[in-house]
Coordinates of C-alpha atoms and ligand atoms in Angstrom, one line a residue:
Chain U
M1 CA 139.3 -27.4 47.9
P2 CA 136.2 -26.3 45.5
Q3 CA 136.6 -27.7 41.7
I4 CA 136.6 -24.7 40.0
A5 CA 137.3 -21.2 41.7
L6 CA 136.9 -17.6 39.8
E7 CA 138.8 -14.7 40.7
N8 CA 137.9 -11.2 40.6
I9 CA 137.2 -12.9 36.6
V10 CA 136.7 -9.7 33.9
K11 CA 136.2 -10.2 29.9
D12 CA 136.6 -7.1 27.8
Y13 CA 135.5 -7.2 24.0
P14 CA 137.6 -5.3 22.3
V15 CA 134.5 -3.3 19.9
G16 CA 136.2 -0.9 17.3
S17 CA 138.1 1.6 19.1
A18 CA 135.3 0.9 22.5
T19 CA 135.3 -2.5 24.5
I20 CA 132.5 -4.3 25.9
A21 CA 132.1 -5.6 29.2
A22 CA 131.0 -9.4 28.6
V23 CA 132.3 -10.3 32.2
R24 CA 132.4 -7.6 35.1
N25 CA 134.4 -9.3 38.1
A26 CA 133.4 -12.6 38.5
T27 CA 134.4 -14.3 41.7
T28 CA 132.8 -17.5 42.7
S29 CA 133.5 -21.0 43.2
V30 CA 132.0 -24.8 42.1
E31 CA 131.9 -27.7 43.8
R32 CA 132.9 -31.3 42.7
G33 CA 130.0 -33.3 41.7
Q34 CA 128.2 -29.8 41.6
F35 CA 124.9 -29.6 39.5
V36 CA 124.5 -25.6 37.9
S37 CA 122.2 -23.8 36.0
I38 CA 123.4 -20.3 34.7
V39 CA 120.3 -18.7 33.0
G40 CA 120.2 -14.5 31.6
H41 CA 118.9 -12.4 29.0
S42 CA 120.6 -13.1 25.6
G43 CA 124.1 -11.0 25.6
S44 CA 124.6 -11.1 29.3
G45 CA 127.8 -13.3 29.1
K46 CA 126.6 -17.0 29.7
T47 CA 129.1 -18.4 26.7
T48 CA 131.4 -15.9 27.7
L49 CA 131.2 -17.0 31.3
L50 CA 130.8 -21.0 30.1
S51 CA 134.1 -20.5 27.3
L52 CA 136.5 -18.4 30.4
I53 CA 136.1 -22.3 32.8
G54 CA 136.7 -24.2 29.6
G55 CA 140.2 -23.2 29.0
M56 CA 139.4 -21.2 25.6
V57 CA 138.7 -17.8 26.1
R58 CA 141.1 -16.4 27.9
P59 CA 139.9 -13.3 30.8
T60 CA 141.0 -9.9 30.8
A61 CA 141.5 -10.0 34.2
G62 CA 141.4 -12.0 37.2
R63 CA 142.5 -16.3 37.5
V64 CA 139.9 -19.4 36.6
L65 CA 141.4 -22.1 38.7
F66 CA 141.1 -26.3 37.9
N67 CA 141.3 -27.8 41.2
G68 CA 143.5 -25.2 42.8
Q69 CA 145.7 -25.2 39.4
D70 CA 145.4 -21.0 37.5
V71 CA 144.4 -22.8 34.3
Y72 CA 145.6 -19.7 32.0
A73 CA 148.9 -19.9 34.1
W74 CA 149.0 -23.7 31.6
D75 CA 151.3 -23.7 27.9
S76 CA 148.8 -24.1 24.7
D77 CA 149.3 -27.9 25.0
R78 CA 148.6 -28.6 28.8
L79 CA 145.6 -26.2 28.2
S80 CA 144.7 -28.1 25.3
E81 CA 145.3 -31.2 27.4
Y82 CA 142.2 -30.0 30.0
R83 CA 139.7 -28.8 27.3
C84 CA 140.0 -32.4 26.1
E85 CA 140.8 -34.5 28.8
K86 CA 138.9 -32.8 31.8
V87 CA 136.2 -30.6 30.6
G88 CA 132.9 -31.5 28.0
F89 CA 131.9 -28.8 26.2
M90 CA 128.4 -28.7 24.7
F91 CA 128.2 -25.6 22.6
Q92 CA 125.8 -23.2 21.8
S93 CA 125.8 -23.6 18.1
A94 CA 125.9 -26.5 15.6
S95 CA 129.8 -28.0 16.0
L96 CA 130.0 -31.3 14.7
L97 CA 132.7 -31.8 11.7
P98 CA 130.6 -32.5 8.4
V99 CA 133.2 -34.6 6.7
L100 CA 133.0 -37.3 9.6
T101 CA 130.1 -40.0 10.9
A102 CA 128.6 -39.3 14.0
R103 CA 130.8 -42.2 15.1
E104 CA 134.2 -40.4 13.6
N105 CA 132.6 -37.0 15.6
L106 CA 132.8 -38.5 19.0
L107 CA 136.2 -40.3 18.6
L108 CA 137.9 -37.1 17.7
P109 CA 137.7 -36.8 21.4
A110 CA 139.7 -39.6 21.8
A111 CA 142.7 -39.0 18.8
F112 CA 143.3 -35.8 20.6
H113 CA 143.3 -37.7 23.4
S114 CA 147.2 -38.0 25.3
K115 CA 146.7 -41.3 27.1
P116 CA 143.8 -42.9 25.0
A117 CA 141.7 -45.3 27.0
A118 CA 141.3 -48.2 25.2
G119 CA 137.9 -49.8 24.1
H120 CA 136.6 -45.9 22.8
E121 CA 135.3 -47.0 19.8
R122 CA 132.9 -49.2 22.0
R123 CA 132.3 -46.0 24.4
A124 CA 131.7 -44.2 21.4
E125 CA 128.8 -46.6 19.9
D126 CA 127.2 -46.3 23.4
L127 CA 126.7 -43.2 24.1
L128 CA 125.4 -42.5 20.8
R129 CA 122.8 -45.3 22.0
A130 CA 122.3 -43.6 25.2
V131 CA 121.3 -40.1 23.2
G132 CA 119.2 -41.8 21.1
L133 CA 120.8 -42.6 18.0
G134 CA 122.2 -46.5 17.9
D135 CA 120.8 -46.1 14.4
K136 CA 122.7 -43.9 13.4
L137 CA 126.1 -44.9 13.6
H138 CA 127.5 -44.0 10.3
A139 CA 125.6 -41.0 8.7
Y140 CA 127.0 -37.6 8.4
P141 CA 126.1 -34.1 9.8
S142 CA 123.6 -33.9 7.0
Q143 CA 121.9 -35.9 7.4
L144 CA 120.7 -35.5 10.9
S145 CA 118.4 -33.6 12.0
G146 CA 118.7 -30.5 14.2
G147 CA 117.9 -32.2 17.6
Q148 CA 119.9 -35.4 16.4
Q149 CA 122.8 -33.5 15.4
R150 CA 122.7 -31.6 19.0
R151 CA 122.5 -35.0 20.8
V152 CA 125.4 -36.1 19.2
A153 CA 127.6 -33.0 20.4
I154 CA 126.3 -33.8 23.8
A155 CA 127.0 -37.6 23.7
R156 CA 130.7 -35.9 22.2
A157 CA 131.1 -34.5 25.6
F158 CA 131.4 -37.2 27.7
M159 CA 134.3 -39.4 25.3
N160 CA 136.8 -38.4 27.4
E161 CA 135.1 -39.1 30.8
P162 CA 135.3 -35.7 31.5
E163 CA 135.3 -33.9 35.1
L164 CA 133.2 -30.9 34.1
I165 CA 130.8 -30.8 31.7
L166 CA 130.1 -27.4 30.6
A167 CA 126.4 -27.0 28.4
D168 CA 125.8 -23.9 26.6
E169 CA 121.7 -24.1 25.8
P170 CA 122.2 -28.0 25.5
T171 CA 118.2 -28.7 24.5
G172 CA 118.0 -25.6 23.0
D173 CA 116.5 -27.2 20.2
L174 CA 114.7 -30.4 21.4
D175 CA 111.6 -32.0 21.8
E176 CA 110.5 -31.7 24.9
E177 CA 109.9 -35.0 25.3
T178 CA 114.2 -35.9 24.2
E179 CA 114.8 -32.7 26.1
S180 CA 114.1 -34.5 29.3
E181 CA 115.2 -37.5 28.5
M182 CA 118.4 -35.6 27.8
M183 CA 117.9 -34.2 31.6
Q184 CA 117.1 -37.4 32.3
F185 CA 120.9 -38.4 31.4
F186 CA 122.6 -35.7 32.8
L187 CA 121.2 -35.9 36.0
R188 CA 122.3 -39.6 35.9
M189 CA 125.7 -38.5 34.8
N190 CA 126.3 -36.3 37.5
A191 CA 124.7 -38.4 40.3
E192 CA 126.4 -41.9 39.7
R193 CA 130.2 -40.9 38.3
G194 CA 129.8 -37.3 40.5
T195 CA 130.4 -35.4 37.0
T196 CA 130.0 -31.9 37.8
F197 CA 127.5 -30.0 35.5
L198 CA 127.2 -26.0 34.4
M199 CA 124.3 -25.8 32.2
V200 CA 122.9 -22.6 30.9
T201 CA 119.3 -22.7 29.9
H202 CA 116.4 -20.7 28.7
N203 CA 114.3 -23.4 30.5
S204 CA 113.1 -22.1 33.9
D205 CA 111.8 -26.0 34.7
L206 CA 114.7 -27.3 34.2
A207 CA 117.1 -25.0 35.6
G208 CA 114.7 -25.2 38.5
R209 CA 116.2 -28.8 39.0
A210 CA 119.3 -27.7 39.6
R211 CA 121.1 -27.8 43.5
Q212 CA 122.5 -24.6 42.8
R213 CA 121.5 -21.6 40.3
F214 CA 123.9 -19.0 39.0
R215 CA 122.2 -15.3 36.9
M216 CA 123.9 -13.6 34.5
D217 CA 123.0 -9.7 34.1
R218 CA 124.7 -8.0 32.0
G219 CA 127.9 -9.5 32.9
E220 CA 127.1 -9.4 36.8
L221 CA 127.2 -12.8 38.0
T222 CA 125.1 -13.3 41.0
V223 CA 124.6 -16.8 42.6
L224 CA 121.1 -17.4 43.4
Q225 CA 121.3 -20.0 46.2
Chain Q
M1 CA 146.2 -41.8 15.0
H2 CA 144.2 -43.7 12.6
T3 CA 141.0 -41.3 13.0
L4 CA 143.1 -38.5 12.3
V5 CA 144.3 -40.5 9.0
T6 CA 140.4 -41.5 8.4
F7 CA 139.6 -37.6 8.8
A8 CA 142.8 -37.0 6.1
F9 CA 142.0 -38.8 4.0
K10 CA 138.1 -37.5 3.8
N11 CA 139.3 -34.1 3.4
V12 CA 141.5 -34.9 0.4
R13 CA 138.3 -36.2 -1.3
R14 CA 136.8 -33.1 -0.1
K15 CA 136.5 -31.1 -3.3
P16 CA 138.0 -34.5 -6.2
A17 CA 138.5 -31.7 -8.9
R18 CA 140.2 -29.4 -6.4
T19 CA 142.2 -32.3 -5.7
A20 CA 142.8 -33.7 -9.2
I21 CA 144.4 -30.0 -10.1
L22 CA 146.5 -30.4 -7.4
I23 CA 147.9 -34.3 -8.0
F24 CA 147.7 -33.4 -11.4
A25 CA 150.6 -30.3 -11.2
I26 CA 153.2 -32.4 -8.4
A27 CA 152.8 -34.7 -10.7
L28 CA 153.4 -32.5 -13.9
L29 CA 156.5 -31.3 -12.1
V30 CA 157.3 -34.7 -11.0
S31 CA 157.2 -36.0 -14.7
A32 CA 159.7 -33.6 -15.8
L33 CA 161.6 -34.0 -13.0
V34 CA 162.6 -37.9 -13.9
F35 CA 162.0 -37.2 -17.3
S36 CA 165.0 -34.4 -17.0
I37 CA 167.5 -36.7 -14.7
S38 CA 167.4 -39.8 -16.2
F39 CA 167.9 -37.6 -19.3
V40 CA 171.0 -35.3 -18.2
Q41 CA 172.3 -38.5 -15.9
R42 CA 171.9 -41.2 -19.3
V43 CA 174.0 -38.3 -21.4
N44 CA 176.4 -37.9 -19.0
G45 CA 176.7 -41.6 -17.2
S46 CA 177.4 -42.8 -21.0
I47 CA 180.7 -40.1 -21.4
K48 CA 181.7 -41.5 -17.8
R49 CA 181.6 -44.4 -18.4
T50 CA 183.1 -45.0 -22.5
S51 CA 186.7 -42.2 -21.3
E52 CA 186.9 -45.3 -18.5
R53 CA 186.5 -48.2 -20.9
L54 CA 188.4 -46.2 -23.5
G55 CA 191.6 -47.1 -21.3
A56 CA 194.0 -44.2 -22.4
D57 CA 194.5 -41.3 -20.9
L58 CA 194.9 -39.6 -23.9
I59 CA 193.2 -39.5 -27.9
V60 CA 195.4 -37.5 -30.4
V61 CA 193.5 -37.0 -33.3
P62 CA 194.0 -34.6 -36.6
N63 CA 193.0 -30.8 -36.5
N64 CA 189.8 -30.3 -36.5
A65 CA 188.3 -34.0 -35.7
R66 CA 188.2 -33.1 -32.3
G67 CA 183.8 -33.3 -32.3
A68 CA 184.4 -35.8 -34.7
A69 CA 186.4 -38.3 -32.8
E70 CA 183.7 -37.8 -29.9
E71 CA 181.2 -38.9 -32.1
V72 CA 182.5 -42.3 -32.9
L73 CA 183.3 -42.6 -29.3
L74 CA 180.2 -41.6 -27.6
E75 CA 177.7 -41.5 -30.4
N76 CA 178.0 -44.6 -32.8
Q77 CA 178.3 -41.9 -35.6
T78 CA 180.3 -43.2 -38.6
K79 CA 183.1 -40.8 -39.3
S80 CA 186.2 -40.7 -41.0
F81 CA 189.5 -38.3 -40.4
Y82 CA 192.9 -38.6 -41.1
M83 CA 197.0 -37.5 -40.7
D84 CA 200.0 -38.5 -41.3
R85 CA 201.7 -41.5 -39.6
S86 CA 204.7 -39.2 -38.2
I87 CA 202.3 -37.7 -35.9
L88 CA 202.8 -40.9 -34.1
D89 CA 206.7 -40.9 -32.8
R90 CA 206.4 -37.6 -32.6
V91 CA 203.6 -38.3 -29.5
R92 CA 205.7 -41.3 -28.2
A93 CA 209.2 -38.4 -28.0
I94 CA 206.7 -36.5 -25.9
D95 CA 208.3 -37.0 -22.5
G96 CA 206.1 -38.8 -19.9
V97 CA 204.7 -41.1 -22.5
A98 CA 204.3 -44.4 -21.8
V99 CA 202.7 -46.3 -24.9
V100 CA 200.9 -44.8 -27.8
T101 CA 198.9 -47.3 -30.2
E102 CA 196.8 -45.8 -33.8
Q103 CA 194.1 -46.8 -35.1
I104 CA 192.2 -45.9 -38.9
Y105 CA 188.8 -45.0 -39.2
L106 CA 187.2 -46.0 -42.6
V107 CA 182.9 -45.3 -42.4
T108 CA 181.8 -48.3 -45.5
L109 CA 179.1 -47.3 -47.9
S110 CA 176.7 -49.7 -48.8
T111 CA 176.4 -48.3 -52.1
M112 CA 180.2 -48.1 -53.1
C113 CA 182.5 -50.1 -51.5
C114 CA 180.7 -53.1 -49.4
S115 CA 177.4 -55.0 -49.7
V116 CA 177.2 -53.9 -45.5
P117 CA 175.0 -50.4 -44.4
E118 CA 176.9 -47.8 -43.6
A119 CA 179.1 -48.8 -40.5
M120 CA 182.4 -48.0 -39.0
V121 CA 185.0 -50.2 -39.8
V122 CA 188.4 -50.2 -37.5
A123 CA 191.9 -51.3 -38.3
F124 CA 194.0 -51.3 -35.1
N125 CA 197.9 -52.3 -34.6
P126 CA 197.7 -55.8 -32.9
E127 CA 201.6 -55.1 -32.1
T128 CA 200.8 -52.2 -29.9
D129 CA 197.0 -51.9 -29.0
F130 CA 195.7 -51.9 -25.5
I131 CA 192.5 -50.9 -26.4
I132 CA 190.1 -53.5 -28.2
K133 CA 192.7 -56.1 -26.9
P134 CA 190.6 -56.4 -23.2
W135 CA 188.0 -56.8 -24.7
L136 CA 189.1 -59.3 -27.1
A137 CA 190.8 -61.4 -24.5
E138 CA 187.2 -63.0 -23.5
K139 CA 186.1 -64.4 -26.8
L140 CA 189.3 -64.7 -28.3
K141 CA 192.0 -66.9 -27.3
R142 CA 194.3 -65.7 -29.8
P143 CA 195.5 -62.3 -31.0
L144 CA 193.8 -61.3 -34.8
A145 CA 194.9 -63.0 -38.3
K146 CA 195.5 -61.0 -41.0
G147 CA 192.1 -61.5 -43.5
E148 CA 189.9 -61.9 -39.6
A149 CA 187.4 -59.7 -38.2
V150 CA 185.4 -59.0 -35.2
A151 CA 182.3 -56.9 -34.3
G152 CA 181.3 -54.8 -31.8
A153 CA 178.6 -55.6 -29.7
E154 CA 175.9 -54.0 -31.6
S155 CA 177.0 -54.5 -34.8
S156 CA 177.3 -58.5 -34.2
F157 CA 173.7 -58.1 -32.9
N158 CA 172.8 -57.1 -36.9
I159 CA 175.1 -59.5 -38.5
R160 CA 173.0 -61.8 -36.4
L161 CA 170.0 -60.4 -37.4
G162 CA 171.2 -60.4 -41.3
L163 CA 171.7 -57.0 -41.8
V164 CA 175.0 -57.7 -42.2
D165 CA 176.5 -59.6 -44.3
V166 CA 180.9 -59.9 -43.6
N167 CA 181.7 -62.6 -45.8
S168 CA 180.8 -60.5 -48.8
K169 CA 183.6 -57.8 -49.4
L170 CA 184.6 -55.2 -47.1
F171 CA 186.4 -52.6 -49.1
G172 CA 187.0 -55.2 -52.1
N173 CA 188.3 -57.5 -49.1
E174 CA 187.1 -61.0 -48.2
F175 CA 186.9 -61.5 -44.1
K176 CA 186.6 -63.8 -42.3
L177 CA 184.3 -63.0 -38.6
V178 CA 185.8 -64.8 -36.0
G179 CA 183.9 -63.6 -33.0
S180 CA 182.6 -60.3 -31.3
L181 CA 183.2 -57.7 -28.0
D182 CA 181.3 -57.9 -25.2
K183 CA 179.6 -54.5 -25.3
T184 CA 181.4 -51.5 -24.2
G185 CA 178.8 -49.1 -23.8
T186 CA 181.0 -46.7 -26.7
G187 CA 180.2 -45.7 -30.0
L188 CA 182.8 -48.8 -30.6
D189 CA 179.7 -51.2 -29.9
N190 CA 178.7 -51.1 -34.1
A191 CA 181.9 -50.8 -35.6
V192 CA 183.8 -54.2 -37.3
F193 CA 187.8 -54.0 -36.2
I194 CA 189.8 -55.7 -38.3
T195 CA 193.9 -55.3 -37.7
L196 CA 196.2 -53.0 -39.7
D197 CA 197.9 -55.6 -41.5
N198 CA 194.9 -55.8 -43.8
M199 CA 195.3 -51.5 -44.7
D200 CA 197.9 -52.5 -48.0
Q201 CA 195.1 -54.6 -50.1
I202 CA 192.4 -52.3 -48.8
I203 CA 194.1 -49.4 -50.0
K204 CA 195.8 -51.4 -53.0
S205 CA 191.7 -52.5 -54.2
G206 CA 191.0 -48.4 -54.7
A207 CA 187.6 -48.9 -52.1
A208 CA 189.2 -46.7 -49.3
G209 CA 188.9 -44.1 -51.8
K210 CA 191.9 -41.4 -51.4
L211 CA 193.4 -43.3 -48.3
K212 CA 197.2 -43.0 -48.1
P213 CA 199.2 -45.8 -46.8
S214 CA 200.6 -43.0 -44.1
D215 CA 197.3 -42.0 -43.0
I216 CA 196.0 -42.6 -39.7
S217 CA 192.9 -41.9 -37.5
I218 CA 193.8 -41.8 -33.8
I219 CA 196.2 -42.4 -31.6
F220 CA 195.6 -43.7 -27.9
V221 CA 197.9 -42.4 -25.1
R222 CA 199.0 -43.4 -21.8
V223 CA 201.3 -41.6 -19.5
K224 CA 203.4 -42.6 -17.4
P225 CA 202.4 -43.2 -13.5
G226 CA 202.3 -39.4 -12.0
V227 CA 202.0 -37.4 -15.0
D228 CA 198.8 -35.4 -15.6
P229 CA 197.1 -36.4 -19.1
S230 CA 196.1 -32.9 -19.4
R231 CA 200.0 -31.3 -18.9
I232 CA 200.9 -33.9 -22.0
A233 CA 197.6 -33.0 -23.8
A234 CA 198.8 -29.3 -23.9
K235 CA 202.0 -30.6 -24.7
V236 CA 201.0 -32.2 -28.1
E237 CA 199.0 -29.8 -28.8
D238 CA 201.6 -26.8 -28.6
T239 CA 204.4 -28.9 -30.7
I240 CA 202.2 -30.8 -32.8
I241 CA 200.0 -27.6 -34.6
E242 CA 198.6 -30.8 -37.5
A243 CA 197.1 -32.6 -33.9
D244 CA 194.4 -32.3 -31.5
A245 CA 194.7 -34.1 -28.6
V246 CA 191.9 -34.5 -26.1
S247 CA 192.6 -36.0 -22.0
R248 CA 190.5 -38.6 -20.3
R249 CA 188.6 -35.5 -18.5
D250 CA 187.8 -33.4 -21.7
I251 CA 186.4 -36.7 -23.9
G252 CA 183.0 -35.7 -23.9
R253 CA 183.7 -32.1 -23.6
N254 CA 181.8 -31.1 -26.6
V255 CA 178.8 -33.0 -26.0
I256 CA 178.9 -31.9 -23.1
T257 CA 178.9 -28.7 -24.0
A258 CA 175.7 -29.3 -25.7
L259 CA 174.6 -31.1 -23.6
K260 CA 174.2 -28.0 -21.1
D261 CA 172.4 -25.8 -23.3
I262 CA 169.9 -28.7 -22.8
S263 CA 169.9 -29.0 -19.4
R264 CA 169.5 -25.2 -19.2
I265 CA 166.2 -25.8 -20.8
F266 CA 165.8 -28.2 -18.6
T267 CA 166.1 -26.5 -15.4
M268 CA 164.5 -23.8 -16.2
T269 CA 161.2 -25.8 -16.7
I270 CA 161.7 -27.1 -14.0
I271 CA 162.2 -23.8 -11.8
L272 CA 159.0 -23.1 -13.3
A273 CA 157.6 -25.6 -12.9
A274 CA 158.5 -26.2 -9.0
V275 CA 157.4 -21.8 -8.2
M276 CA 153.9 -22.5 -10.4
S277 CA 153.3 -25.8 -8.3
F278 CA 154.1 -24.1 -5.1
F279 CA 151.8 -21.5 -5.6
L280 CA 149.0 -24.1 -7.0
V281 CA 150.0 -25.4 -3.5
W282 CA 149.7 -22.7 -1.3
A283 CA 146.7 -21.0 -3.0
I284 CA 145.0 -24.3 -2.8
F285 CA 145.9 -24.7 0.8
T286 CA 145.0 -20.8 1.6
A287 CA 141.9 -21.3 0.2
I288 CA 141.3 -24.5 2.5
A289 CA 142.6 -22.8 5.6
N290 CA 139.9 -19.7 5.4
E291 CA 137.6 -22.6 4.5
R292 CA 137.9 -24.7 7.4
A293 CA 138.9 -21.6 10.2
K294 CA 135.8 -22.5 11.8
E295 CA 136.1 -26.3 11.9
V296 CA 140.1 -25.8 13.0
G297 CA 138.5 -23.9 15.6
I298 CA 135.9 -26.8 16.9
M299 CA 138.7 -29.3 16.9
R300 CA 140.8 -26.8 19.3
A301 CA 137.9 -26.5 21.1
I302 CA 137.5 -30.2 22.0
G303 CA 141.1 -30.9 22.6
A304 CA 143.0 -30.5 19.8
K305 CA 146.5 -29.8 20.3
E306 CA 148.9 -27.6 17.8
S307 CA 150.5 -30.7 16.2
H308 CA 147.1 -32.3 15.9
I309 CA 145.9 -29.3 13.6
M310 CA 149.1 -30.0 11.6
R311 CA 149.5 -33.4 11.6
L312 CA 145.9 -33.6 10.4
Y313 CA 146.9 -31.1 7.5
L314 CA 150.5 -32.6 6.6
I315 CA 148.9 -36.0 6.3
E316 CA 146.4 -34.5 3.4
V317 CA 149.7 -32.6 1.9
L318 CA 151.4 -35.9 2.4
T319 CA 148.7 -38.1 0.6
V320 CA 148.2 -35.3 -2.6
G321 CA 152.0 -34.9 -3.0
V322 CA 152.6 -38.7 -2.8
I323 CA 150.0 -39.3 -5.7
G324 CA 151.1 -37.0 -7.4
S325 CA 154.2 -37.8 -7.4
L326 CA 153.8 -41.5 -7.6
L327 CA 151.4 -41.0 -11.0
G328 CA 154.0 -38.4 -12.1
I329 CA 157.1 -41.0 -11.8
L330 CA 154.9 -43.1 -14.1
A331 CA 155.0 -40.2 -16.7
G332 CA 158.0 -39.3 -16.3
S333 CA 159.6 -43.1 -17.0
A334 CA 157.0 -43.1 -20.2
L335 CA 157.9 -40.2 -22.0
S336 CA 161.9 -40.5 -21.1
A337 CA 160.9 -44.1 -23.2
V338 CA 159.0 -42.4 -25.6
F339 CA 160.9 -39.2 -25.9
S340 CA 164.7 -39.9 -25.3
S341 CA 164.4 -41.8 -28.9
T342 CA 163.9 -38.2 -30.4
F343 CA 166.7 -36.4 -28.6
S344 CA 169.5 -37.8 -31.4
I345 CA 171.9 -37.7 -28.8
V346 CA 170.4 -40.2 -26.8
Q347 CA 169.4 -42.6 -29.8
Q348 CA 173.3 -42.4 -30.6
L349 CA 174.2 -43.7 -27.0
S350 CA 174.8 -47.2 -26.2
T351 CA 174.2 -47.4 -22.6
S352 CA 170.4 -47.0 -20.4
L353 CA 170.6 -46.2 -17.3
T354 CA 171.3 -48.9 -14.5
L355 CA 168.4 -49.7 -12.2
T356 CA 169.9 -48.6 -9.6
E357 CA 170.2 -45.0 -11.5
R358 CA 166.4 -45.1 -12.6
V359 CA 165.7 -46.4 -8.7
V360 CA 167.7 -43.6 -7.6
I361 CA 166.3 -40.8 -9.6
A362 CA 162.3 -42.0 -9.3
L363 CA 163.5 -41.6 -5.1
V364 CA 165.1 -38.1 -6.0
S365 CA 162.1 -37.0 -7.7
F366 CA 159.1 -38.2 -5.7
L367 CA 161.8 -36.3 -2.8
G368 CA 161.2 -32.9 -4.7
G369 CA 157.7 -33.1 -5.7
T370 CA 156.1 -34.7 -2.2
L371 CA 158.4 -31.5 -0.6
I372 CA 157.4 -29.0 -2.8
C373 CA 153.7 -29.7 -1.7
V374 CA 154.9 -29.7 2.0
L375 CA 156.2 -26.5 1.4
G376 CA 153.4 -25.2 -0.5
A377 CA 150.7 -26.1 2.4
L378 CA 153.0 -25.1 5.2
G379 CA 152.4 -21.2 5.5
P380 CA 148.9 -22.2 5.5
V381 CA 148.6 -24.8 8.1
R382 CA 150.8 -23.0 10.4
R383 CA 148.2 -20.3 10.5
L384 CA 145.3 -22.8 11.5
K385 CA 146.9 -24.8 13.5
G386 CA 147.4 -21.1 15.8
L387 CA 143.4 -20.4 15.6
E388 CA 142.4 -20.0 19.0
P389 CA 139.2 -22.0 20.1
L390 CA 137.0 -18.6 20.7
L391 CA 135.8 -18.7 16.1
V392 CA 133.2 -22.2 17.5
I393 CA 131.9 -20.1 20.4
K394 CA 131.2 -17.1 18.6
T395 CA 130.0 -17.9 14.8
E396 CA 126.2 -18.7 15.3
Ligands
ADP401 N1 134.1 -12.7 20.0 C1 133.2 -11.5 20.7 N2 134.1 -10.7 20.4 C2 133.1 -9.3 20.0 N3 132.2 -8.9 21.6 C3 131.5 -10.3 21.9 C4 132.1 -11.6 21.8 N4 131.7 -12.4 22.3 C5 130.9 -11.6 22.8 N5 130.3 -10.6 22.7 C6 129.7 -9.8 23.6 O1 129.5 -10.2 24.6 C7 128.5 -10.0 25.1 C8 128.1 -11.0 26.0 O2 128.3 -12.3 25.4 P1 127.6 -13.6 25.4 O3 128.8 -14.1 25.8 O4 127.6 -14.6 24.3 O5 126.3 -14.2 26.2 P2 125.3 -14.5 26.1 O6 125.8 -15.7 26.1 O7 124.9 -14.4 27.3 O8 123.8 -14.5 25.0 C9 127.7 -9.8 24.0 O9 127.2 -8.4 24.3 C10 128.4 -9.6 23.4 O10 128.0 -9.1 21.7
MG402 MG1 125.4 -17.1 24.4

């Protein structure tokens, strides 16, 4: 059984009286432990595709299956648990909570976990060190650079040890060196823990290092290899 | 949970001025609650205690003296009023009456007769008395003799302070103070008590003005078991036109009626304050909901359930409500202490609230303030918790 299966997924956004077809009839599957890159022009539906898989946007038609289960057949709480415990999402835009420190931002997903593991405080600090922010544990987002905030958000996605990471241009505003470090980190998590990665990127070099490649083009999903 | 509490506390401190306004409003509401409940409770409680302590089922007083009698019994006022002694026998003769006893009220005026400040002197009939005796038994192991006086709890306090010199003349007669009474919580705490057999001499001395030997002030009545005091009261009213009768249940009704107007003003003020606080909380939390919609979207996206959002914001609301209510209780209690003395009605009351009453009032007011806070925020917070995670993804 594939970890993720998309069955004839359609997502239309109503805009006024018209509708925008953000995803058109996408069908594919991803095995557990895969590393998938997603490329495509701006507005081609990449973010929408990740959101559909991440349990955040209900499809207009079709089914999203996670380990064989229809994600959107679950009730609101079960869907929240899925987002909290199975998925780690790295958003395209800034997504830290401004009143919380870097460390507290990482503790938040643990606070939403239905069975929080012991030692999550330790884990939060370890993760921040892993992304090179060991000296910024108690810094507020406003005290961090854009790239540093981005890395906090990356670390946060790993907090609840998810089976699946959905990364929407996670290294977009990082310098080349940091970008490469983050990529190493992702590949290591993928290799060591078998975490599945779906990563939107404009960097063709990074895209090339993925084992499976998707392309979005005006809502059409094509699997490149 | 710990993380959510930290988060909520940080949210409270986000806009200090706004939070301060909210806390202030709740504090205002709660202090108004504490103040008015204390006031009303104190008056009501005092009246209830008095009628219990009096030990009579009804009182009979001269026509139109009902208000004055209540002022004496409830409010420590000094008043005198008289009717003819023959009424005593007519009351006793009414079917259903068990025992009756009479008292005569004299007011001392420092300028005229006596070397004491204005006070009540109560002459009672030791033969039939059932009002004073229970209070006296504790202090004095024998009946009060002619030429002797006992002082009510408050007046004995004055005597000890030297404000009242009892050994000097009272209505032209020398009295020996032989004891004092327990505090009863009635207006009679301020009186000095003598027996009726002193009256001849007092009247003879002329110091009591135009008081006639046949005058009495008040009759206390106990009815037979199973007889309804208000039925006897009605009977007295019907058959003795010179007298008014007040049953135990109705003692203090005049005061309570006066109090009703004050209570109504309090109630209006509190309703107004509650409505204003409700809308203030509602408005502020609507603003908060708008400001933090994106944050809630983020939290939902990383896995918060609706109940987590609800909890986070309820902790914030409760924090504000609790701080406001606690400050309000302090302010309200201070207000009660300071300003209740400007209401003559309270000033005259000899009883104050018990600790239990104070605690209950504080608790009720606390719950009231906190509840308004939660109710006001409920609408905006419920809208927030239902937010879809979409927002975070869309906004760039
Ligand atoms: N919430 C939304 N409401 C309306 N239209 C949307 C919304 N989100 C995305 N779209 C539209 O859907 C299309 C795909 O968007 P998106 O998935 O963000 O593309 P990408 O991430 O590849 O840039 C775009 O035309 C975009 O304008
Ligand atoms: Mg996008």
